[in-house]
Amino acid sequence: MKFFIDSANLDEIKKVAEWGLVDGVTTNPSLLAKEGRGFKDTICAIADLIDGPISAEVVSTTSDEMLKEAHTVASWHPNVVVKIPFIPEGMRVVRQLSEEGIKTNVTLLFTLNQALIAAKAGATFLSNFVGRVDDLGGEGMVAVQDTVNMVHTYDFKSEVLVASIRSPQTIVESVRAGAHIATIPFKVLELMYKHPLTDKGLQSFLDDWKRSGLTIE
Ligand code: E4P
């Protein structure tokens, strides 16, 4: 399974780049707005840090304007993937970009039917949001499981990307569902490393070693 980081914060992205386990980055207009730095400037700085797909989202809602924005963001760096919201106009753009060989990430997918339409349009990535459904008392992972099955059944080329992740438990469920990618916020990535029994176990190994007087050499 591939890990993307869901962030536009360069400090966070620099840290995970050093950890060496991140395969790509997803941004969205809200994440970019929080950083207060230029759109192109931020995407290019991210592309210098991570050698993998970097999603940059269009902000228009008509197909002509979306297509224009898509060509602009795609021209910034070869690793840019154009993120398109799931609306009918957007799916026309995904079809067009797919014919041009430009990669797309369809965002704001909540149902199997939406994912099916996006896959048929030729989306590279299907961003299925889990946390926003769970926040409302739903079960966001159900659509992920269904979408993974659909991609395999019909041999779509699209990859299932689990988005809107709130906790490490969603990564566990994404692995069980066989999702191709999880895009993970920095604080959740940090939590994935943590277990009190690991800390406790390491401390007792080190204490016992010290007491023994043994050395490596
Ligand atoms: C991913 O591409 C989305 O932008 C992101 O995961 C949304 O997460 P949120 O629901 O926490 O805003």
Short mmCIF file of C-alpha atoms and ligand atoms in Angstrom, two decimals:
data_model
loop_
_atom_site.label_atom_id
_atom_site.label_comp_id
_atom_site.label_asym_id
_atom_site.label_seq_id
_atom_site.Cartn_x
_atom_site.Cartn_y
_atom_site.Cartn_z
CA MET A 1 0.00 0.00 0.00
CA LYS A 2 1.23 3.48 -0.87
CA PHE A 3 1.30 6.27 1.70
CA PHE A 4 0.57 9.82 0.62
CA ILE A 5 0.68 12.72 3.05
CA ASP A 6 -2.44 14.87 3.14
CA SER A 7 -0.83 18.26 3.72
CA ALA A 8 0.40 21.48 2.15
CA ASN A 9 2.69 22.24 5.09
CA LEU A 10 6.32 22.18 3.95
CA ASP A 11 7.73 21.46 7.43
CA GLU A 12 5.53 18.37 7.77
CA ILE A 13 6.33 17.22 4.23
CA LYS A 14 10.09 17.75 4.82
CA LYS A 15 9.90 15.57 7.97
CA VAL A 16 8.08 12.68 6.30
CA ALA A 17 10.43 12.91 3.31
CA GLU A 18 13.28 12.27 5.79
CA TRP A 19 11.41 9.27 7.23
CA GLY A 20 11.46 7.91 3.66
CA LEU A 21 8.07 6.26 3.63
CA VAL A 22 5.88 8.68 1.73
CA ASP A 23 5.08 8.03 -1.93
CA GLY A 24 3.07 11.14 -2.80
CA VAL A 25 1.19 14.19 -1.53
CA THR A 26 -2.41 15.38 -1.66
CA THR A 27 -3.35 19.02 -1.18
CA ASN A 28 -6.71 20.76 -1.38
CA PRO A 29 -7.80 24.43 -1.40
CA SER A 30 -8.45 24.41 2.37
CA LEU A 31 -5.02 22.93 3.21
CA LEU A 32 -3.32 25.47 0.90
CA ALA A 33 -5.30 28.39 2.35
CA LYS A 34 -4.01 27.50 5.84
CA GLU A 35 -0.39 27.90 4.71
CA GLY A 36 -0.72 31.40 3.20
CA ARG A 37 1.90 30.79 0.50
CA GLY A 38 1.40 30.92 -3.32
CA PHE A 39 -0.27 27.89 -4.95
CA LYS A 40 2.35 27.28 -7.64
CA ASP A 41 5.19 28.07 -5.27
CA THR A 42 3.90 25.54 -2.71
CA ILE A 43 3.30 22.76 -5.25
CA CYS A 44 6.79 23.22 -6.77
CA ALA A 45 8.40 23.26 -3.31
CA ILE A 46 6.55 20.01 -2.46
CA ALA A 47 7.71 18.46 -5.75
CA ASP A 48 11.32 19.24 -4.72
CA LEU A 49 10.80 17.27 -1.48
CA ILE A 50 8.81 14.22 -2.62
CA ASP A 51 9.40 12.28 -5.82
CA GLY A 52 5.85 11.06 -6.47
CA PRO A 53 2.37 12.20 -7.45
CA ILE A 54 1.44 15.64 -6.04
CA SER A 55 -2.27 16.43 -6.26
CA ALA A 56 -3.18 20.06 -7.03
CA GLU A 57 -6.89 20.90 -7.16
CA VAL A 58 -8.76 23.08 -9.63
CA VAL A 59 -11.17 25.63 -8.16
CA SER A 60 -13.58 26.41 -11.01
CA THR A 61 -16.85 24.56 -11.57
CA THR A 62 -17.40 24.82 -15.33
CA SER A 63 -15.63 22.37 -17.61
CA ASP A 64 -13.97 25.06 -19.77
CA GLU A 65 -12.51 26.84 -16.75
CA MET A 66 -11.55 23.58 -15.02
CA LEU A 67 -9.76 22.38 -18.14
CA LYS A 68 -7.84 25.65 -18.39
CA GLU A 69 -6.81 25.43 -14.73
CA ALA A 70 -5.94 21.76 -15.16
CA HIS A 71 -3.53 22.55 -17.99
CA THR A 72 -1.97 25.34 -15.91
CA VAL A 73 -1.33 23.22 -12.80
CA ALA A 74 -0.18 20.22 -14.88
CA SER A 75 2.45 22.44 -16.52
CA TRP A 76 4.11 23.25 -13.18
CA HIS A 77 5.84 19.89 -12.71
CA PRO A 78 5.70 16.42 -14.34
CA ASN A 79 4.57 14.88 -11.02
CA VAL A 80 1.50 17.09 -10.68
CA VAL A 81 -1.80 15.20 -10.68
CA VAL A 82 -4.85 17.35 -11.37
CA LYS A 83 -7.43 17.03 -8.62
CA ILE A 84 -10.99 17.43 -9.87
CA PRO A 85 -14.17 17.52 -7.75
CA PHE A 86 -16.80 14.90 -8.52
CA ILE A 87 -19.38 16.91 -10.47
CA PRO A 88 -20.70 16.19 -13.98
CA GLU A 89 -18.66 19.04 -15.49
CA GLY A 90 -15.61 17.70 -13.72
CA MET A 91 -16.05 14.20 -15.15
CA ARG A 92 -16.02 15.65 -18.68
CA VAL A 93 -12.67 17.23 -17.82
CA VAL A 94 -11.34 13.95 -16.40
CA ARG A 95 -12.24 12.18 -19.66
CA GLN A 96 -10.48 14.88 -21.71
CA LEU A 97 -7.36 14.91 -19.50
CA SER A 98 -7.20 11.13 -19.57
CA GLU A 99 -7.18 11.23 -23.39
CA GLU A 100 -4.33 13.76 -23.19
CA GLY A 101 -2.37 11.49 -20.84
CA ILE A 102 -2.68 13.89 -17.86
CA LYS A 103 -3.20 12.17 -14.51
CA THR A 104 -6.25 13.01 -12.41
CA ASN A 105 -7.43 12.53 -8.84
CA VAL A 106 -11.21 12.67 -8.49
CA THR A 107 -12.05 14.07 -5.09
CA LEU A 108 -15.12 14.17 -2.83
CA LEU A 109 -16.24 10.62 -3.61
CA PHE A 110 -18.63 9.16 -1.05
CA THR A 111 -20.47 6.37 -2.88
CA LEU A 112 -19.77 3.39 -5.11
CA ASN A 113 -21.81 4.93 -7.94
CA GLN A 114 -19.72 8.10 -7.86
CA ALA A 115 -16.51 6.05 -7.93
CA LEU A 116 -17.87 3.99 -10.85
CA ILE A 117 -18.54 7.13 -12.91
CA ALA A 118 -15.08 8.55 -12.07
CA ALA A 119 -13.38 5.26 -13.00
CA LYS A 120 -15.28 5.12 -16.29
CA ALA A 121 -14.19 8.71 -17.02
CA GLY A 122 -10.57 7.52 -16.70
CA ALA A 123 -9.55 8.84 -13.28
CA THR A 124 -6.05 7.85 -12.17
CA PHE A 125 -6.98 8.07 -8.47
CA LEU A 126 -10.40 7.69 -6.81
CA SER A 127 -10.38 9.71 -3.58
CA ASN A 128 -12.91 8.12 -1.32
CA PHE A 129 -13.59 10.20 1.81
CA VAL A 130 -14.02 8.18 5.01
CA GLY A 131 -13.79 10.57 7.99
CA ARG A 132 -16.48 12.96 6.78
CA VAL A 133 -18.95 10.05 6.60
CA ASP A 134 -17.88 8.68 10.00
CA ASP A 135 -18.29 12.19 11.46
CA LEU A 136 -22.00 11.93 10.58
CA GLY A 137 -22.34 8.50 12.19
CA GLY A 138 -21.98 6.63 8.89
CA GLU A 139 -19.50 3.93 7.90
CA GLY A 140 -17.10 5.54 5.43
CA MET A 141 -15.13 2.34 4.85
CA VAL A 142 -18.10 0.57 3.24
CA ALA A 143 -17.76 2.61 0.02
CA VAL A 144 -13.98 1.99 0.05
CA GLN A 145 -14.46 -1.79 0.23
CA ASP A 146 -17.08 -1.68 -2.53
CA THR A 147 -14.86 0.50 -4.71
CA VAL A 148 -11.84 -1.79 -4.33
CA ASN A 149 -14.02 -4.76 -5.37
CA MET A 150 -15.40 -2.83 -8.34
CA VAL A 151 -11.93 -1.84 -9.60
CA HIS A 152 -10.82 -5.50 -9.47
CA THR A 153 -14.04 -6.94 -10.91
CA TYR A 154 -14.00 -4.70 -13.99
CA ASP A 155 -10.23 -4.31 -14.22
CA PHE A 156 -10.28 -0.52 -14.06
CA LYS A 157 -6.86 1.13 -14.11
CA SER A 158 -7.89 3.61 -11.38
CA GLU A 159 -6.32 3.29 -7.92
CA VAL A 160 -8.44 3.58 -4.78
CA LEU A 161 -7.14 6.35 -2.52
CA VAL A 162 -8.56 6.49 1.00
CA ALA A 163 -8.94 10.14 2.04
CA SER A 164 -10.32 12.12 4.97
CA ILE A 165 -8.49 9.95 7.49
CA ARG A 166 -8.86 10.78 11.18
CA SER A 167 -7.08 7.92 12.98
CA PRO A 168 -4.64 4.98 12.55
CA GLN A 169 -7.64 2.59 12.72
CA THR A 170 -8.70 3.77 9.25
CA ILE A 171 -5.30 2.70 7.89
CA VAL A 172 -5.83 -0.77 9.37
CA GLU A 173 -9.23 -0.94 7.69
CA SER A 174 -7.82 0.39 4.40
CA VAL A 175 -5.22 -2.39 4.37
CA ARG A 176 -7.93 -4.98 5.07
CA ALA A 177 -10.01 -3.54 2.22
CA GLY A 178 -7.01 -3.75 -0.13
CA ALA A 179 -7.02 -0.04 -0.97
CA HIS A 180 -4.07 1.00 -3.14
CA ILE A 181 -3.26 4.24 -1.28
CA ALA A 182 -4.03 6.05 1.96
CA THR A 183 -3.49 9.80 2.16
CA ILE A 184 -2.65 10.43 5.78
CA PRO A 185 -2.48 13.64 7.84
CA PHE A 186 0.89 14.20 9.56
CA LYS A 187 -0.46 13.69 13.09
CA VAL A 188 -1.98 10.31 12.13
CA LEU A 189 1.31 9.20 10.51
CA GLU A 190 3.08 10.05 13.78
CA LEU A 191 0.50 8.06 15.77
CA MET A 192 1.07 4.99 13.56
CA TYR A 193 4.58 4.69 15.04
CA LYS A 194 3.43 4.76 18.64
CA HIS A 195 2.71 1.88 21.02
CA PRO A 196 3.29 2.04 24.78
CA LEU A 197 4.40 -1.64 24.85
CA THR A 198 7.12 -0.84 22.29
CA ASP A 199 8.44 1.99 24.48
CA LYS A 200 8.18 -0.14 27.64
CA GLY A 201 9.77 -3.17 25.95
CA LEU A 202 12.68 -1.16 24.57
CA GLN A 203 13.31 0.44 27.96
CA SER A 204 13.51 -2.94 29.70
CA PHE A 205 15.82 -4.38 26.99
CA LEU A 206 18.16 -1.40 27.43
CA ASP A 207 18.03 -1.60 31.25
CA ASP A 208 18.77 -5.35 31.25
CA TRP A 209 21.64 -4.86 28.78
CA LYS A 210 23.16 -2.12 30.91
CA ARG A 211 22.91 -4.21 34.07
CA SER A 212 24.54 -7.22 32.33
CA GLY A 213 27.79 -5.40 31.51
CA LEU A 214 27.73 -7.02 28.02
CA THR A 215 29.05 -5.08 24.99
CA ILE A 216 28.51 -5.38 21.26
CA GLU A 217 32.20 -5.89 20.43
C1 E4P B 1 -7.73 14.37 0.34
O1 E4P B 1 -7.38 14.43 -0.78
C2 E4P B 1 -8.66 15.31 0.98
O2 E4P B 1 -8.33 16.59 0.60
C3 E4P B 1 -8.61 15.20 2.47
O3 E4P B 1 -8.27 13.89 2.85
C4 E4P B 1 -9.84 15.72 3.16
O4 E4P B 1 -9.76 15.44 4.52
P1 E4P B 1 -10.71 16.12 5.61
O5 E4P B 1 -12.03 15.48 5.55
O6 E4P B 1 -10.02 15.86 6.91
O7 E4P B 1 -10.76 17.58 5.26
#
